CSV table of C-alpha atoms in Angstrom, one decimal:
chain,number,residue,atom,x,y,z
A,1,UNK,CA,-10.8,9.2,1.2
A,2,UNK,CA,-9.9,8.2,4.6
A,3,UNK,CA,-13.6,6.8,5.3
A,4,UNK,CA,-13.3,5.0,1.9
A,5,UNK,CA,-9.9,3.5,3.1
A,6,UNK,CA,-10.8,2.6,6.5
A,7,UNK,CA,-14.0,0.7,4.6
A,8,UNK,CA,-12.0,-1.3,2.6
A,9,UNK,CA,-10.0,-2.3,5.2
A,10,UNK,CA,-12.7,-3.8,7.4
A,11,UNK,CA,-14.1,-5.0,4.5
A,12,UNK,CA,-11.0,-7.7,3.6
A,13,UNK,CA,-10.9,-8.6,6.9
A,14,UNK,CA,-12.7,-11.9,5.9
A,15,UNK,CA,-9.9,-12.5,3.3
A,16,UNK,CA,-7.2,-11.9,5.7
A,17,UNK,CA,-8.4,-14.0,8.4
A,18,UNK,CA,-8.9,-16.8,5.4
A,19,UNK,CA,-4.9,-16.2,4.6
A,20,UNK,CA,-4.1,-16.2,8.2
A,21,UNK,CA,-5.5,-19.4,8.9
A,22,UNK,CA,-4.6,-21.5,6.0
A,23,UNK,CA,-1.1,-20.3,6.2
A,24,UNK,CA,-0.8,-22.0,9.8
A,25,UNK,CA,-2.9,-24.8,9.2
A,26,UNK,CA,-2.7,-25.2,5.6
A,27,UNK,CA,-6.6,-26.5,6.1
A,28,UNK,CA,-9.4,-25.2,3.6
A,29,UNK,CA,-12.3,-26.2,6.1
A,30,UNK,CA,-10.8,-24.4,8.8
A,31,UNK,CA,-9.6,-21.2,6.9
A,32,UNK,CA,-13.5,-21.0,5.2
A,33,UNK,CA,-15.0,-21.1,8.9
A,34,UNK,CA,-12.9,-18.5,9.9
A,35,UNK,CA,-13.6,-16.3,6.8
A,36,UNK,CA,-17.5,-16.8,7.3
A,37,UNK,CA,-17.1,-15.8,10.8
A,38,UNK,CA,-15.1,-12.5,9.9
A,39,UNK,CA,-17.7,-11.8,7.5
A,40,UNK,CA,-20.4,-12.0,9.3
A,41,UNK,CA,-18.2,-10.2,12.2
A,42,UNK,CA,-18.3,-7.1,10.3
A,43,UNK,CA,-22.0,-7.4,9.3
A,44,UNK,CA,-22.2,-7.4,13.0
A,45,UNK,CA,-19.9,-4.3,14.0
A,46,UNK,CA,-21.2,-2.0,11.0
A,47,UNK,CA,-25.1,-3.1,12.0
A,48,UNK,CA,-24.2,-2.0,16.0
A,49,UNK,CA,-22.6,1.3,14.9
A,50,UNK,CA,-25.2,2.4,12.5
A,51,UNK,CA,-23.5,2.3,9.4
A,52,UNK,CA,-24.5,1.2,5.6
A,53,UNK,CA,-23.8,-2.6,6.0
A,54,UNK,CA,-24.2,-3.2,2.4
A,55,UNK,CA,-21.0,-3.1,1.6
A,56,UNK,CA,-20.1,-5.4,4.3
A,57,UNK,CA,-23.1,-7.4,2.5
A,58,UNK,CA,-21.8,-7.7,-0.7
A,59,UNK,CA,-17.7,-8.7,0.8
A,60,UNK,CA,-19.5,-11.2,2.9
A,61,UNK,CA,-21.9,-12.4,-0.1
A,62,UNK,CA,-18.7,-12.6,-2.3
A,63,UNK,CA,-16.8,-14.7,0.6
A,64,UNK,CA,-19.8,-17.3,0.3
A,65,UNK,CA,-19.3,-17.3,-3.3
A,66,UNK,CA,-15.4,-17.8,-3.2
A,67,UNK,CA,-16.0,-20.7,-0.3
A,68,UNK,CA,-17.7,-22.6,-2.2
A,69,UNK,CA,-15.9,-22.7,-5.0
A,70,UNK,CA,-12.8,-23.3,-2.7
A,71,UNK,CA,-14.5,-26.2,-0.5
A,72,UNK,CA,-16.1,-27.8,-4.3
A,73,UNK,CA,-12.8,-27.2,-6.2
A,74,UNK,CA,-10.7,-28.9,-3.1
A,75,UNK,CA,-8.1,-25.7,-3.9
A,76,UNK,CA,-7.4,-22.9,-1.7
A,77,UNK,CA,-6.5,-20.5,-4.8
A,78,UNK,CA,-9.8,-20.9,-5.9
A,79,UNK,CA,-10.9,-18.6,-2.7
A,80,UNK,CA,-9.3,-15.6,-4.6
A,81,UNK,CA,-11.0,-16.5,-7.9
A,82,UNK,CA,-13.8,-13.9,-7.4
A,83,UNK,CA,-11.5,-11.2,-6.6
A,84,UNK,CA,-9.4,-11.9,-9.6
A,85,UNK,CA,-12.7,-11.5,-12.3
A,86,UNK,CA,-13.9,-8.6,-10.6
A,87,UNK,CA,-10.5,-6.9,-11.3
A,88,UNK,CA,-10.2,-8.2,-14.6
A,89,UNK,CA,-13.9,-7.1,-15.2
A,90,UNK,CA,-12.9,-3.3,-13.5
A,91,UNK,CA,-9.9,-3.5,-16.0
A,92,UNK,CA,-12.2,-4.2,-19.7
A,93,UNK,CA,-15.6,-2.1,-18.7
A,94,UNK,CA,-12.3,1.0,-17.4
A,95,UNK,CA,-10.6,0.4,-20.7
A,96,UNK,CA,-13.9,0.5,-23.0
A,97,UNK,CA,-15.5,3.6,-21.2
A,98,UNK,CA,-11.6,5.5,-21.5
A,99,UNK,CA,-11.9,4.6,-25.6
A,100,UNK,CA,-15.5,6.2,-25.4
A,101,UNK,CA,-14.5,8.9,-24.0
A,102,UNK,CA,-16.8,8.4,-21.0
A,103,UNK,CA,-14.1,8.0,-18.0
A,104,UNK,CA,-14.9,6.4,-15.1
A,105,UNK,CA,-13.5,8.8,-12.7
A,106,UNK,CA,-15.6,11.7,-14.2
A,107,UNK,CA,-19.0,9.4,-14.1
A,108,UNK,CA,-18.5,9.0,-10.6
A,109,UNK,CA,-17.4,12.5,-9.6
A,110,UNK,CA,-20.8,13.7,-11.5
A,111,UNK,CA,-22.8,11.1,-9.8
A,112,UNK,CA,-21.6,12.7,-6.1
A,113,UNK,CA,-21.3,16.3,-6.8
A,114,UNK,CA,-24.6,15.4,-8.3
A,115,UNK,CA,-23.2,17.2,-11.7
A,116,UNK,CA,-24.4,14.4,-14.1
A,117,UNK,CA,-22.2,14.4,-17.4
A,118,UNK,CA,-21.9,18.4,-17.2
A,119,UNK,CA,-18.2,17.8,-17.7
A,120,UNK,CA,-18.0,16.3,-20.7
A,121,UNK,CA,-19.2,19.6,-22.3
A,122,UNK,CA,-15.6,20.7,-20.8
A,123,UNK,CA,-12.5,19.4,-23.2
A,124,UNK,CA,-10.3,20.2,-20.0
A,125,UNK,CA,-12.0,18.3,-17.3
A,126,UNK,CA,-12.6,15.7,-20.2
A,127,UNK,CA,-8.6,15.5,-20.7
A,128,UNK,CA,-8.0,16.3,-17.3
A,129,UNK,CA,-10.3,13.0,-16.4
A,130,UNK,CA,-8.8,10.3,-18.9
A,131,UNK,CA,-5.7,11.3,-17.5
A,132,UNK,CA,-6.3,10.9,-14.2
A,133,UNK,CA,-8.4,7.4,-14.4
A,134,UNK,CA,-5.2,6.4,-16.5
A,135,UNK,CA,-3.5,6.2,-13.2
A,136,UNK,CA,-6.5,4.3,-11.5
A,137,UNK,CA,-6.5,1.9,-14.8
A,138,UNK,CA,-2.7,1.3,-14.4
A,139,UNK,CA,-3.0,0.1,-10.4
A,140,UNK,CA,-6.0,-2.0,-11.8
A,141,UNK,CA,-3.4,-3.8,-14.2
A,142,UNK,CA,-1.2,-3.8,-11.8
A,143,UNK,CA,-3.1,-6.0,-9.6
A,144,UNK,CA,-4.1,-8.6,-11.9
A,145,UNK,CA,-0.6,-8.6,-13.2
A,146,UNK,CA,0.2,-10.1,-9.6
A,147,UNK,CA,-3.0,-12.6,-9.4
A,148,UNK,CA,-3.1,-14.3,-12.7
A,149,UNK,CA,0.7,-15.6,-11.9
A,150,UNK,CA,0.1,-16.5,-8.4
A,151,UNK,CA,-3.5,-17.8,-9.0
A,152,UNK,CA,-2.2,-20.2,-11.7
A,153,UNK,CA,1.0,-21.4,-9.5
A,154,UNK,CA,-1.2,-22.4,-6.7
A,155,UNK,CA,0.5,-19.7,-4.4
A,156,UNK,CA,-2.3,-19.1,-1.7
A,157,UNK,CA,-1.1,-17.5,1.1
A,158,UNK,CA,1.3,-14.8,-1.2
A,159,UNK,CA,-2.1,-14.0,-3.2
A,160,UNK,CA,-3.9,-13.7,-0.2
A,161,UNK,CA,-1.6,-11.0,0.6
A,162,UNK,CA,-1.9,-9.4,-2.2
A,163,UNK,CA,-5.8,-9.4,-2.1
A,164,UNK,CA,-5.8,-8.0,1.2
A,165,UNK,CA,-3.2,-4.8,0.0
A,166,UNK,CA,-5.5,-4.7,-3.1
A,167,UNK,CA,-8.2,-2.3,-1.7
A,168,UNK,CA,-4.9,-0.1,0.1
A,169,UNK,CA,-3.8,-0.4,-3.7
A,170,UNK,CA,-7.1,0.8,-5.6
A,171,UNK,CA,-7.1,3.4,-3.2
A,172,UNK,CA,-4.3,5.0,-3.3
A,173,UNK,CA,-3.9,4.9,-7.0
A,174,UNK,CA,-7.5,6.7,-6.9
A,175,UNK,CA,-5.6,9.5,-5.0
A,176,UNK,CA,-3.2,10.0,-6.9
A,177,UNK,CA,-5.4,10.1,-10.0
A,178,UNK,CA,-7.6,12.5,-8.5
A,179,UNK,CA,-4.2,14.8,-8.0
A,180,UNK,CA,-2.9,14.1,-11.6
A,181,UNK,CA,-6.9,15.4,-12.4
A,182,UNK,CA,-6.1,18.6,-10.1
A,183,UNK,CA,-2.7,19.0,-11.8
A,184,UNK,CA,-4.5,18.9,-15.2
A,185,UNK,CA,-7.0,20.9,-14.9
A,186,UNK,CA,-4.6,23.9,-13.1
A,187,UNK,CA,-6.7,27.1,-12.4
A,188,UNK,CA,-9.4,26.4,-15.1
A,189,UNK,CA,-12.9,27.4,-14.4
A,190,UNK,CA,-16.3,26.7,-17.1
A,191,UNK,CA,-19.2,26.5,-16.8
A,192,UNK,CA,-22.0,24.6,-18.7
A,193,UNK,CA,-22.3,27.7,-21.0
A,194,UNK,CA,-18.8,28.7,-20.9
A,195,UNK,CA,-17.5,30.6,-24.0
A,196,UNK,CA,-14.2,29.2,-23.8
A,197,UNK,CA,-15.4,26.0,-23.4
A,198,UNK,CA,-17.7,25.7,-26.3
A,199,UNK,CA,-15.0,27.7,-28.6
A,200,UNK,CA,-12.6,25.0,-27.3
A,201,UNK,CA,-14.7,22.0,-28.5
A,202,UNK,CA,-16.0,22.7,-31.4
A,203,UNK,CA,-18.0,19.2,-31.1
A,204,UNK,CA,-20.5,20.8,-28.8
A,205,UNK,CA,-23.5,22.4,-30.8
A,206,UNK,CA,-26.4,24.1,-30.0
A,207,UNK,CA,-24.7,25.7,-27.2
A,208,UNK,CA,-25.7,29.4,-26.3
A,209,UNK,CA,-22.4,31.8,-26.1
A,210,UNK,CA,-22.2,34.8,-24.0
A,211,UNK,CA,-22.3,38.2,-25.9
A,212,UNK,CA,-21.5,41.7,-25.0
A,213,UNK,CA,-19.1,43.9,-23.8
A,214,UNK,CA,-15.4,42.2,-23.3
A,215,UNK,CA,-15.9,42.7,-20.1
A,216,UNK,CA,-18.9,40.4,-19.7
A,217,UNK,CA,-21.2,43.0,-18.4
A,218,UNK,CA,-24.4,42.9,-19.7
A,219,UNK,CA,-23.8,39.6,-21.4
A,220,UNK,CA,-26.8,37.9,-22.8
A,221,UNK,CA,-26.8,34.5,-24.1
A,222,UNK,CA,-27.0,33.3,-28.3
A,223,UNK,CA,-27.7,30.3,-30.1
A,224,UNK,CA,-24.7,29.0,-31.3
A,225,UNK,CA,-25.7,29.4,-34.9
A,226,UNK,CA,-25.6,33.1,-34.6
A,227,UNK,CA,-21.9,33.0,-34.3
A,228,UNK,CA,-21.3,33.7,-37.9
């Protein structure tokens, strides 16, 4: 999480060197040189210390777009405009996957631990990670209920600081949804075969159950369909 945080921080950099700027000079021109030059600053530093620069990439790629719409529209809100559809973006494809029952948190949390969608075949991790990625989805809100407001005012330089905390935001909301995850989910353990899990959900069929002694030794797996 700290690696994650300290990335995000470099990677507004750009943004806060555009707010800087304009907010003494109150010039686009001179604000978009110094955003291109912090972007391509920390292509620059993460290339020299040997670390994945495409993230630094995409934040430089995404200052380029938000330049030129700021330098064609003639308005230094439109800078932020990217930033502001990528939230709102975040916020519908968050909102759709929650009411599919495919959270974002746990797709993510399979992808690293390399688990695939082995959780869903838990109802506990399942509520545990809708409830957690609730909190993530309600910092997301959060944030565009600040940008629309200040984007359609004009207010540059207070949505530029707001764009640069927005990363700090994200983040820590993704904390504290992974600990509202850990505070769900308690001391339970499953596996893919769990007994408790499949009894749980009865949704899942097909699934063998352990059978035996109630001590579990000497268990041998069944086809669910045996259970009667």
């Amino acid at each position: 999480m700290r690696h994650r945080l300290r990335n995000a921080v470099i990677n507004v950099v750009p943004v806060f060197g555009f707010t800087l700027s304009f907010a003494l000079t109150h010039r686009i021109a001179v604000a978009l040189a110094l955003a291109l030059a912090a972007g391509a600053a920390v292509c620059v530093y993460r290339a020299v210390r040997r670390e994945p620069v495409w993230g630094a990439l995409g934040a430089l790629g995404l200052v380029c777009v938000a330049s030129a719409l700021a330098a064609g529209t003639g308005q230094a809100a439109s800078f932020f405009l990217p930033s502001l559809l990528l939230h709102a973006v975040m916020a519908v494809v968050s909102a759709v996957m929650l009411l599919l029952g495919w959270p974002p948190m746990g797709v993510v949390v399979g992808l690293i631990t390399k688990e695939g969608t082995g959780w869903r075949r838990c109802r506990v991790r399942r509520r545990a990670f809708t409830r957690g990625n609730l909190v993530v989805f309600a910092g997301n809100l959060k944030m565009l209920a600040l940008q629309i407001p200040l984007f359609l005012s004009g207010r540059t330089v207070v949505l530029g600081v707001v764009d640069v905390l927005g990363p700090v935001v994200i983040a820590l909301s993704a904390l504290l949804g992974w600990r509202v995850y850990r505070r769900v989910l308690g001391g339970h353990r499953c596996g893919s075969h769990d007994r408790m899990t499949v009894a749980a959900d009865p949704t899942i069929q097909g699934e063998p159950l352990p059978v035996g002694d109630p001590q579990g030794r000497g268990a041998r797996y069944t086809d669910a369909s045996t259970r009667a």
